[in-house]
Amino acid sequence: MLLDGEQWRAHFDGYQREAFRLEVQPTYTMPKETESLSRFLRGEPKPVDHNAAWHQRVRGFLAAGRSIGRVRVVRRPLTDYQRYQFAWGIPGNIAAGEDIRILDATEQDFGLPNQDWWLFDGSSAVQLNFRPDGTQINRELVTGEMGQYEAWKRIALAHSVPFVEFLKEHGDARS
């Protein structure tokens, strides 16, 4: 089943305990981010309210006793989009309460899929399908046995490090 618009928002917001994302695309082409990415690449300062709506949602999830996190898979050198995420996106998301870890797959394949997905409460997953240029095609709800997603989550968590630790190990990868 494909989830779009309100169906996607309702499914996402309806989780009870934990939302976890595996994020693997080197670039995301999202109309909402085009101007921000361009500003970042021109060296302009980050707007004070950058990603404010997402930060508000994350704080709401946490206030309701729910957790949210992701593992961001990277291969060095980082793409322009990843540098943008590292400089403008991830720090604010972490400050809002999202647990974000980095898995450096530059020198090792960990057996993870080359597809993004969210896992909700261990009971449903949503695969995020993308074109090669990073444009999202659709979101596909997966129900039933979640053992494979749980296994991938364990692998991703075991081989990733907190964002700040990644920056310490690899220098300031944001520039």
XYZ file of C-alpha atoms in Angstrom:
175
model
C 0.000 0.000 0.000
C 1.318 3.422 -0.947
C 1.123 6.235 1.607
C 0.793 9.798 0.404
C -0.198 13.098 1.946
C -2.512 12.728 4.914
C -2.217 8.916 5.010
C 1.555 9.232 5.388
C 1.259 11.963 8.019
C -1.316 9.962 10.011
C 0.781 6.790 9.890
C 3.933 8.635 10.896
C 2.321 10.611 13.705
C 0.475 7.509 14.953
C 3.488 5.637 16.253
C 3.382 4.956 20.003
C 6.956 4.308 21.183
C 9.721 4.520 18.606
C 10.298 5.756 15.069
C 13.615 4.817 13.469
C 14.943 5.661 10.019
C 17.722 4.202 7.954
C 18.851 7.012 5.658
C 21.116 5.901 2.803
C 20.659 8.159 -0.233
C 23.729 10.290 -1.004
C 21.466 13.110 -2.207
C 17.833 14.035 -1.716
C 16.176 16.249 -4.288
C 13.296 17.864 -2.445
C 11.567 21.012 -3.709
C 11.245 22.362 -0.147
C 15.027 22.285 0.261
C 16.148 23.668 -3.104
C 16.586 27.249 -1.938
C 18.181 26.292 1.393
C 20.663 23.989 -0.305
C 21.538 26.728 -2.801
C 22.064 29.209 0.032
C 24.314 26.739 1.854
C 26.376 26.111 -1.276
C 26.793 29.874 -1.762
C 28.175 30.097 1.788
C 25.255 32.090 3.178
C 24.340 31.827 6.865
C 21.739 29.314 7.990
C 18.357 30.940 8.649
C 17.435 30.972 12.342
C 14.163 29.120 11.660
C 15.684 26.454 9.396
C 13.676 23.213 9.740
C 11.579 24.707 12.574
C 8.436 22.721 11.709
C 10.312 19.405 11.980
C 11.927 20.486 15.251
C 8.496 21.267 16.681
C 7.218 17.824 15.656
C 10.245 16.101 17.223
C 9.767 17.995 20.500
C 6.101 16.975 20.461
C 6.990 13.306 20.006
C 9.440 13.477 22.903
C 6.974 15.326 25.138
C 4.523 12.473 24.517
C 7.138 9.942 25.668
C 8.046 8.721 22.183
C 11.543 8.465 20.718
C 12.727 9.243 17.220
C 16.071 8.614 15.626
C 17.965 7.658 12.540
C 21.211 6.301 11.258
C 22.643 8.280 8.343
C 24.854 6.117 6.106
C 27.663 8.006 4.367
C 30.592 7.292 2.116
C 33.448 9.790 2.004
C 33.885 12.221 0.469
C 30.509 13.557 1.474
C 28.189 14.832 -1.233
C 27.186 18.498 -1.251
C 23.803 17.421 0.090
C 25.360 15.488 2.964
C 27.551 18.466 3.855
C 24.371 20.579 3.858
C 22.685 18.066 6.174
C 25.693 18.006 8.483
C 25.879 21.804 8.697
C 22.261 22.940 8.514
C 20.030 19.940 9.258
C 21.431 17.439 11.706
C 22.612 19.811 14.485
C 19.150 21.380 14.816
C 17.427 18.006 14.670
C 19.647 16.752 17.489
C 18.997 19.906 19.523
C 15.263 19.222 19.133
C 15.786 15.730 20.564
C 16.246 13.426 17.583
C 18.909 10.738 18.058
C 21.077 10.868 14.928
C 24.007 8.572 14.363
C 26.385 8.269 11.398
C 27.491 5.010 9.820
C 30.577 5.449 7.635
C 30.390 2.786 4.921
C 33.330 4.143 2.925
C 35.519 1.100 3.477
C 33.067 -1.600 4.526
C 29.719 -2.955 3.386
C 27.545 -3.794 6.367
C 24.864 -5.686 4.446
C 22.316 -2.904 4.731
C 19.859 -2.218 1.929
C 20.429 0.703 -0.425
C 16.956 1.979 0.379
C 15.649 4.361 3.013
C 12.939 3.243 5.383
C 11.217 4.116 8.625
C 10.395 1.459 11.234
C 7.531 2.286 13.584
C 7.219 0.483 16.936
C 8.669 -2.654 15.352
C 5.248 -3.319 13.822
C 5.316 -1.518 10.470
C 7.879 -0.144 8.078
C 7.608 2.391 5.309
C 10.039 2.049 2.432
C 10.960 5.351 0.827
C 11.513 4.840 -2.886
C 13.756 7.255 -4.811
C 14.919 7.926 -8.354
C 18.707 7.904 -8.889
C 18.767 11.730 -8.592
C 17.330 11.564 -5.058
C 13.751 12.517 -5.959
C 11.255 10.543 -3.906
C 8.900 8.430 -5.997
C 6.602 7.132 -3.251
C 6.285 5.631 0.235
C 5.328 1.998 0.542
C 3.796 0.584 3.741
C 5.128 -2.805 4.809
C 3.322 -4.799 7.511
C 3.690 -8.307 8.867
C 7.003 -9.754 9.964
C 9.496 -6.982 10.793
C 12.443 -9.258 11.639
C 14.561 -8.121 8.687
C 14.032 -4.438 9.498
C 14.875 -5.069 13.147
C 18.054 -6.898 12.094
C 19.083 -4.033 9.795
C 18.377 -1.582 12.601
C 20.627 -3.554 14.988
C 23.432 -3.632 12.390
C 23.112 0.097 11.700
C 23.144 0.991 15.391
C 26.053 -1.343 16.164
C 28.294 0.162 13.474
C 27.333 3.820 13.761
C 28.523 6.563 16.056
C 26.794 9.667 17.410
C 26.989 12.597 14.973
C 29.332 14.630 17.215
C 31.691 11.671 17.552
C 31.789 11.269 13.760
C 32.764 14.941 13.409
C 35.534 14.503 15.991
C 36.897 11.448 14.168
C 36.756 12.938 10.661
C 37.254 16.622 11.271
C 34.505 19.047 10.519
C 32.977 17.209 7.565
C 30.453 20.022 7.154
C 32.753 22.273 5.155
